[in-house]
XYZ file of C-alpha atoms in Angstrom:
501
model
C -57.088 13.854 35.850
C -54.060 14.280 38.070
C -51.805 12.493 35.590
C -53.127 15.026 32.902
C -52.733 17.910 34.419
C -48.811 16.798 35.080
C -48.240 16.266 31.380
C -50.045 19.326 30.418
C -47.551 21.337 32.582
C -44.732 19.485 31.598
C -45.148 20.370 28.218
C -45.854 24.096 29.181
C -42.744 24.009 30.994
C -40.472 22.463 28.389
C -42.114 24.995 25.676
C -40.942 27.876 27.763
C -37.634 26.839 28.546
C -37.307 26.522 24.687
C -38.427 29.737 24.073
C -36.132 31.124 26.516
C -32.799 29.075 25.325
C -33.749 28.285 21.684
C -30.642 29.209 19.564
C -30.239 31.013 16.102
C -33.347 30.481 13.669
C -32.989 31.199 10.507
C -34.504 34.487 9.006
C -36.118 33.082 5.681
C -38.178 30.082 6.779
C -40.865 29.048 4.433
C -44.549 30.496 4.446
C -47.096 28.929 6.585
C -50.103 29.215 8.961
C -49.190 31.003 11.881
C -48.653 28.780 14.968
C -50.052 29.423 18.382
C -47.764 29.628 21.159
C -46.665 26.833 22.863
C -48.133 24.018 20.896
C -47.397 25.498 17.156
C -49.632 24.443 14.358
C -50.880 21.313 16.064
C -54.804 22.108 16.324
C -54.777 23.128 12.890
C -54.149 19.775 11.506
C -57.132 17.147 11.625
C -56.841 13.566 11.516
C -56.073 13.505 7.890
C -52.824 15.311 7.452
C -51.941 14.953 3.916
C -54.901 16.680 3.322
C -54.561 19.704 5.601
C -51.165 20.186 3.991
C -52.505 20.212 0.674
C -55.131 22.737 1.904
C -52.451 25.094 3.454
C -50.178 24.486 0.267
C -53.325 26.374 -1.943
C -52.568 29.315 0.304
C -49.057 29.444 1.131
C -47.323 27.749 -2.237
C -45.320 24.286 -2.323
C -42.895 24.815 0.549
C -44.556 25.821 3.649
C -43.451 25.693 7.558
C -45.117 24.693 9.953
C -44.345 24.397 14.279
C -45.534 20.880 15.992
C -44.697 21.571 19.452
C -40.891 22.100 19.503
C -40.151 20.280 16.124
C -39.560 22.261 13.280
C -41.925 20.818 9.698
C -41.498 21.698 6.267
C -43.879 20.092 3.939
C -43.234 20.288 0.217
C -46.069 19.606 -2.576
C -44.648 20.180 -5.887
C -42.611 18.008 -8.228
C -40.017 21.155 -8.565
C -39.726 21.312 -4.434
C -39.553 17.583 -4.158
C -37.101 17.222 -7.092
C -34.664 19.471 -4.591
C -35.313 17.475 -1.566
C -34.901 14.214 -2.790
C -32.176 14.507 -5.412
C -30.661 17.962 -5.572
C -29.889 18.132 -1.845
C -30.792 14.485 -0.973
C -27.019 14.412 0.642
C -28.253 16.813 3.743
C -31.410 15.578 3.515
C -31.417 11.810 3.709
C -31.201 11.617 7.508
C -34.470 10.379 9.458
C -35.971 12.037 12.460
C -36.743 9.478 15.570
C -40.207 9.515 16.604
C -40.313 8.036 20.220
C -42.128 4.902 19.174
C -38.864 3.915 16.666
C -36.622 3.486 19.774
C -38.540 0.023 21.210
C -35.667 -2.357 21.054
C -33.549 0.508 19.823
C -34.932 0.034 16.178
C -33.982 3.255 15.436
C -30.627 2.203 15.397
C -30.703 -0.746 13.626
C -33.661 -0.388 11.079
C -33.090 0.098 7.527
C -35.939 2.672 7.511
C -35.284 4.887 10.395
C -31.043 4.493 10.761
C -29.169 7.359 9.380
C -27.330 6.816 5.939
C -23.974 5.470 7.693
C -22.039 2.534 6.785
C -24.428 0.129 8.341
C -27.372 1.202 6.613
C -25.043 1.275 3.294
C -24.311 -2.341 4.204
C -28.188 -3.075 4.882
C -29.480 -1.394 1.323
C -26.458 -3.587 -0.515
C -27.902 -6.981 1.341
C -31.304 -5.836 -0.412
C -29.939 -5.237 -3.161
C -27.658 -8.225 -3.665
C -29.757 -10.752 -1.936
C -33.145 -9.693 -1.664
C -34.609 -7.819 -4.880
C -31.951 -8.453 -7.712
C -33.656 -9.730 -11.272
C -32.472 -13.245 -10.552
C -33.562 -13.562 -7.143
C -37.354 -12.297 -8.554
C -37.367 -14.423 -11.170
C -36.235 -17.276 -9.127
C -39.601 -16.394 -6.873
C -42.103 -16.830 -9.816
C -43.276 -20.217 -9.300
C -43.495 -19.733 -5.087
C -45.725 -16.343 -5.999
C -47.634 -18.079 -8.914
C -48.573 -21.041 -6.429
C -49.876 -18.276 -3.933
C -51.918 -16.574 -6.667
C -53.538 -20.353 -7.302
C -54.206 -20.216 -3.849
C -55.926 -16.957 -3.816
C -57.961 -17.882 -6.987
C -59.336 -21.303 -5.092
C -60.188 -19.291 -2.282
C -62.484 -16.825 -4.931
C -63.821 -19.759 -6.512
C -64.819 -21.043 -3.398
C -66.578 -18.034 -2.600
C -68.415 -17.847 -6.028
C -70.207 -21.527 -5.161
C -71.432 -20.235 -2.032
C -74.920 -19.826 -1.746
C -76.081 -16.828 -3.481
C -72.221 -15.951 -3.865
C -70.662 -14.720 -0.360
C -68.928 -11.310 -0.256
C -65.342 -11.165 0.051
C -63.311 -9.072 2.519
C -60.599 -7.867 -0.159
C -58.361 -6.250 2.357
C -58.215 -9.702 4.176
C -57.894 -11.798 1.381
C -55.512 -9.468 -0.370
C -53.323 -9.197 3.170
C -53.422 -13.109 3.391
C -52.096 -13.604 -0.366
C -49.258 -11.040 -0.044
C -48.688 -12.047 3.772
C -47.785 -15.677 2.006
C -46.007 -14.773 -0.710
C -43.324 -13.040 1.647
C -43.595 -15.746 4.423
C -42.718 -18.310 1.929
C -40.144 -16.415 0.478
C -38.194 -15.585 3.396
C -39.027 -18.336 5.338
C -40.399 -21.311 3.010
C -43.568 -21.360 5.066
C -47.225 -19.923 4.856
C -48.436 -17.739 7.831
C -51.801 -17.915 7.163
C -55.108 -19.519 5.186
C -57.935 -17.841 4.312
C -60.339 -19.834 6.147
C -58.172 -19.969 9.477
C -57.524 -17.536 12.614
C -53.805 -17.528 12.042
C -53.875 -14.895 9.283
C -56.268 -12.812 11.738
C -53.886 -12.810 14.559
C -50.844 -11.997 12.605
C -52.678 -9.381 10.818
C -53.658 -7.774 14.114
C -49.831 -7.774 15.062
C -48.770 -5.982 11.829
C -51.978 -3.845 11.508
C -52.093 -2.939 15.440
C -48.298 -1.736 15.222
C -49.072 -0.170 12.099
C -52.057 1.971 13.595
C -50.162 2.687 16.641
C -46.873 4.068 14.713
C -49.550 6.208 12.524
C -50.803 7.909 15.705
C -49.669 11.311 16.592
C -47.543 11.378 19.849
C -47.277 14.227 21.876
C -43.608 12.885 22.837
C -42.441 13.712 19.587
C -43.660 16.924 19.459
C -41.824 17.789 23.215
C -39.188 15.367 23.237
C -38.701 16.010 27.162
C -42.189 13.667 27.541
C -40.143 10.581 25.992
C -39.560 9.042 28.993
C -42.724 9.617 30.175
C -44.687 8.680 27.015
C -47.632 10.142 28.005
C -50.038 8.586 25.636
C -48.678 4.861 26.058
C -47.986 4.472 22.707
C -44.196 3.328 23.089
C -45.406 0.954 25.573
C -47.615 -0.477 22.945
C -45.299 -0.275 20.301
C -42.865 -2.437 22.346
C -45.609 -5.321 23.100
C -46.288 -5.602 19.546
C -42.573 -5.619 18.317
C -41.674 -8.226 20.833
C -44.271 -10.426 19.316
C -43.082 -10.145 16.082
C -39.732 -10.906 17.290
C -40.711 -13.667 19.147
C -42.440 -15.060 15.800
C -39.006 -14.455 13.512
C -36.606 -15.725 16.570
C -38.558 -18.978 16.814
C -38.339 -19.481 13.115
C -34.507 -18.585 12.846
C -33.874 -21.097 16.072
C -35.380 -23.716 13.778
C -33.541 -22.947 10.887
C -30.032 -22.644 12.379
C -30.963 -25.917 14.286
C -31.983 -27.879 10.918
C -28.566 -26.295 9.653
C -26.546 -27.670 12.512
C -28.285 -31.000 12.407
C -27.425 -31.022 8.339
C -23.582 -30.479 9.590
C -23.567 -27.209 8.190
C -26.203 -27.568 5.244
C -28.740 -25.557 4.581
C -31.059 -27.905 5.837
C -34.682 -26.729 5.627
C -35.542 -24.240 3.414
C -32.635 -24.420 1.057
C -32.547 -21.354 -1.501
C -35.193 -19.094 0.644
C -34.249 -15.425 1.816
C -33.516 -16.395 5.374
C -31.035 -19.218 4.376
C -29.586 -16.326 2.361
C -29.556 -13.690 5.367
C -27.987 -16.339 7.751
C -25.247 -17.452 5.160
C -24.320 -13.222 4.921
C -24.292 -13.163 8.852
C -22.102 -16.419 8.533
C -19.810 -14.526 5.879
C -19.550 -11.183 7.496
C -15.890 -9.598 7.744
C -16.688 -8.583 11.146
C -19.301 -10.152 13.576
C -21.018 -6.759 13.918
C -21.377 -6.136 10.257
C -24.483 -7.848 9.837
C -25.521 -9.806 13.127
C -28.748 -11.886 14.311
C -30.138 -8.583 15.775
C -29.631 -7.022 12.020
C -32.105 -9.755 10.519
C -34.757 -9.475 13.254
C -34.866 -5.678 12.689
C -34.667 -6.247 8.946
C -37.281 -9.225 8.396
C -39.713 -6.596 10.818
C -39.237 -3.726 8.173
C -39.943 -6.227 5.462
C -42.904 -7.460 7.097
C -44.920 -4.241 8.285
C -44.074 -2.108 5.749
C -44.420 -4.545 2.794
C -47.594 -6.242 3.583
C -49.670 -3.574 4.896
C -48.509 -1.129 1.860
C -48.899 -3.683 -0.855
C -51.938 -4.954 0.086
C -53.466 -1.598 0.646
C -52.752 -0.527 -2.748
C -54.354 -3.695 -4.483
C -57.217 -2.791 -2.150
C -57.603 0.538 -3.571
C -57.064 -0.166 -7.067
C -59.871 -3.089 -6.959
C -62.448 -0.330 -5.172
C -61.684 2.001 -8.100
C -62.028 -0.689 -10.320
C -65.405 -1.441 -9.184
C -66.526 1.848 -9.096
C -65.241 1.987 -12.613
C -66.635 -1.257 -14.538
C -65.846 0.288 -18.034
C -62.054 0.107 -17.095
C -62.093 -3.408 -15.543
C -63.734 -4.332 -18.905
C -60.989 -2.534 -21.013
C -58.179 -4.415 -18.960
C -60.062 -7.677 -19.502
C -59.991 -7.075 -23.232
C -56.177 -6.129 -23.117
C -55.038 -9.351 -21.305
C -57.502 -11.430 -23.979
C -55.944 -9.943 -26.309
C -52.108 -9.758 -25.940
C -51.992 -12.803 -23.368
C -54.950 -14.796 -25.109
C -57.801 -16.097 -23.240
C -56.972 -19.103 -22.193
C -53.299 -18.651 -21.264
C -51.944 -17.847 -17.791
C -50.482 -14.673 -17.277
C -46.832 -14.426 -16.338
C -44.537 -11.727 -14.574
C -42.515 -11.109 -17.643
C -45.951 -10.214 -19.645
C -46.451 -7.252 -17.298
C -44.479 -5.133 -20.038
C -46.478 -6.153 -22.876
C -49.930 -4.910 -21.095
C -49.730 -0.957 -20.945
C -53.533 -0.458 -19.920
C -52.923 -2.594 -16.921
C -49.604 -0.586 -15.672
C -51.726 2.446 -16.258
C -53.973 1.249 -14.229
C -51.963 0.897 -11.366
C -50.298 4.004 -11.904
C -53.662 5.739 -11.733
C -54.109 4.344 -8.297
C -50.494 5.135 -7.059
C -51.408 8.518 -8.183
C -54.839 8.735 -6.276
C -54.313 6.642 -3.430
C -50.361 6.711 -2.352
C -50.200 4.051 0.473
C -47.499 6.287 2.174
C -48.685 9.830 1.181
C -46.106 11.875 2.990
C -43.598 9.285 2.720
C -41.180 8.584 5.147
C -39.930 12.052 6.964
C -36.626 13.098 6.195
C -34.317 15.245 8.250
C -31.885 18.229 7.685
C -28.390 17.835 8.695
C -27.698 21.325 8.488
C -29.539 24.424 6.566
C -30.333 23.990 3.382
C -31.717 26.541 0.954
C -35.001 25.038 -1.308
C -36.699 27.760 -3.325
C -35.245 30.684 -1.530
C -36.172 29.518 1.713
C -34.468 27.796 4.381
C -34.936 24.423 5.707
C -33.654 24.363 9.186
C -30.986 21.722 11.059
C -33.144 19.212 12.452
C -36.425 19.975 10.904
C -38.518 17.277 9.647
C -39.004 17.197 5.856
C -42.193 15.751 4.718
C -43.302 15.596 0.803
C -46.646 15.215 0.360
C -47.057 13.072 -2.777
C -50.924 12.688 -2.189
C -51.048 16.475 -2.982
C -49.219 16.121 -5.960
C -51.237 13.253 -7.053
C -54.080 15.428 -7.194
C -52.835 18.969 -8.078
C -54.948 20.256 -11.142
C -51.864 22.257 -12.156
C -50.097 18.784 -12.934
C -53.146 16.528 -13.844
C -56.628 17.191 -15.897
C -59.671 16.195 -13.834
C -57.188 14.754 -10.786
C -60.059 13.572 -8.589
C -61.040 11.241 -11.400
C -59.715 7.774 -12.077
C -58.507 7.798 -15.651
C -55.860 5.246 -16.162
C -55.984 6.675 -19.796
C -53.762 9.759 -18.875
C -50.691 7.326 -18.705
C -51.178 5.988 -22.171
C -48.355 6.709 -24.177
C -47.143 8.554 -21.197
C -43.234 7.738 -20.368
C -44.121 8.867 -16.219
C -43.134 5.926 -13.958
C -43.181 4.861 -10.277
C -39.315 4.452 -9.870
C -38.350 7.375 -8.403
C -37.316 9.375 -11.538
C -40.648 11.309 -12.597
C -40.999 13.634 -9.427
C -44.926 14.062 -10.414
C -45.568 10.102 -9.367
C -43.469 9.270 -6.157
C -45.244 6.353 -4.528
C -41.750 4.506 -3.522
C -40.081 7.724 -3.115
C -36.763 8.990 -4.799
C -32.877 9.165 -4.199
C -31.078 7.213 -1.594
C -34.086 6.435 0.349
C -36.090 5.229 -2.346
C -38.090 1.855 -1.083
C -35.909 -1.176 -1.882
C -38.726 -3.559 -2.282
C -40.327 -1.765 -5.496
C -39.269 -4.271 -7.836
C -41.165 -6.932 -5.704
C -44.069 -4.874 -4.966
C -44.552 -3.821 -8.617
C -44.668 -7.416 -9.674
C -47.213 -8.610 -6.957
C -49.880 -5.469 -7.210
C -49.919 -6.231 -11.074
C -50.112 -9.851 -10.677
C -52.859 -9.942 -8.127
C -54.906 -7.497 -9.794
C -54.592 -9.383 -13.112
C -55.806 -12.723 -11.224
C -59.094 -10.619 -9.459
C -60.266 -9.120 -12.601
C -59.626 -11.464 -14.893
C -61.383 -14.297 -13.980
C -64.523 -12.454 -12.112
C -66.704 -9.809 -12.262
C -67.592 -8.007 -8.833
C -70.717 -6.687 -7.448
C -71.439 -4.699 -4.239
C -73.335 -6.319 -1.509
C -76.915 -4.951 -0.468
C -77.497 -3.479 -3.993
C -75.146 -0.688 -3.197
C -74.515 1.174 -6.445
C -70.940 1.308 -7.793
C -70.598 5.017 -7.278
C -72.252 5.251 -3.716
C -68.851 3.085 -2.638
C -67.268 4.780 0.187
C -63.919 6.179 -0.731
C -62.729 7.849 2.324
C -59.798 7.401 3.779
C -57.952 6.777 7.067
C -54.761 7.835 7.938
C -52.432 5.425 9.489
C -48.776 4.588 8.615
C -50.086 3.946 5.547
C -53.428 5.317 3.639
C -56.165 2.888 4.363
C -59.473 2.723 3.756
C -61.802 4.397 6.197
C -64.364 1.014 5.330
C -62.805 -2.184 4.348
C -63.825 -3.188 0.583
C -66.297 -5.982 0.351
C -67.400 -7.092 -2.754
C -69.215 -10.416 -4.085
C -66.758 -12.150 -6.849
C -68.857 -13.761 -9.873
C -67.120 -16.039 -12.250
C -66.720 -15.372 -15.878
């Protein structure tokens, strides 16, 4: 009990100091629910903050002000205000706050996600753009991704042959597939097998890290507590990061040795992204421009953010399709009509499949993996909609609320891909009604790869299989509750039985 009392007294003392010595406060802050003394609005936000913020917006409007301990927070919940934040005032609002847990291994100073938009950040963005997500690079990896899709198909076929049909944990299957797609693209190796414990171990690392990072941290609300780490979240984060770095460092060391044994050649894995990153590091104009440390932190960003968010949206999409079998039937008909019943779908075919694209857009609308995007931070006072966003305030864009706004969408809670047929709205950051990857200079650099992977995996899972729920559960009874972590998870993992067709 004594440590808890000590933490509580420290919070109260630090908050009182802040009230006594706080500097100028802008007079025209956005409206919002009245904060409680010292702690602000912390207790008014439930376990799913995106839903709480959406409710506040119904009362106070599309831009609201909240106080979390000592931290000013502004939440925007309309396309018009999002456009001002992410486009018009992007130069002022593209910084990042530094959550206490991002301090592990100085990740906030090196990570592409958390680093400010300085010269090193621009170097990392350029490397991603020029060496990882170019059209040529993506096209060159098509055969590899097709191979992983075939392995997923073999796994589903095996489940179909199991006595009476065996249920598939769709979250695990999609995670394993996306994990192997990324690990093969980066390292020329598979990290997991559908029927081994290896994927569970690595999944435990990634999901454990995401779960810890997604928890509210009192040290973020009262920065004086960062050194104390009262909830132990930074210690847990550091443990997960150390284990992930250990995996990556072992692979890099083996690759460097292979290059040395090959007398400067590429060695094993020639042509993969690790080889490209090592070559960029070797040719850097300065030893500090792109280092081994940069590679480690970039790999962690790619694995943690890329695998979790991509596999999550595929799981949500499959849940919606199982609940709406008529939509799945229409998608199959489009595939058979446009591609042909016996012809394999290629990534280049995605542009010919408007209904499939509409399904993915509709899933992103209802279930964005990052419902609040990654937080932005104001570098200076800035006027949005006649209100002042104060310097150092964190700014959240509630794309979940925009996706369910009846003022934007007809019958917004209903899964209806037809709403996107004939519509020019896309997910690439220019249409502010639909921003699953963000917009502006902080838009997700992995968008082109995630776009291909999501469409191709959903295609494979619906084209050759029908899906039924176990134990006689009716489709409309499927639990669609959400769980807010770093990404928007299903409260209960989707389990369904594939039936070969």
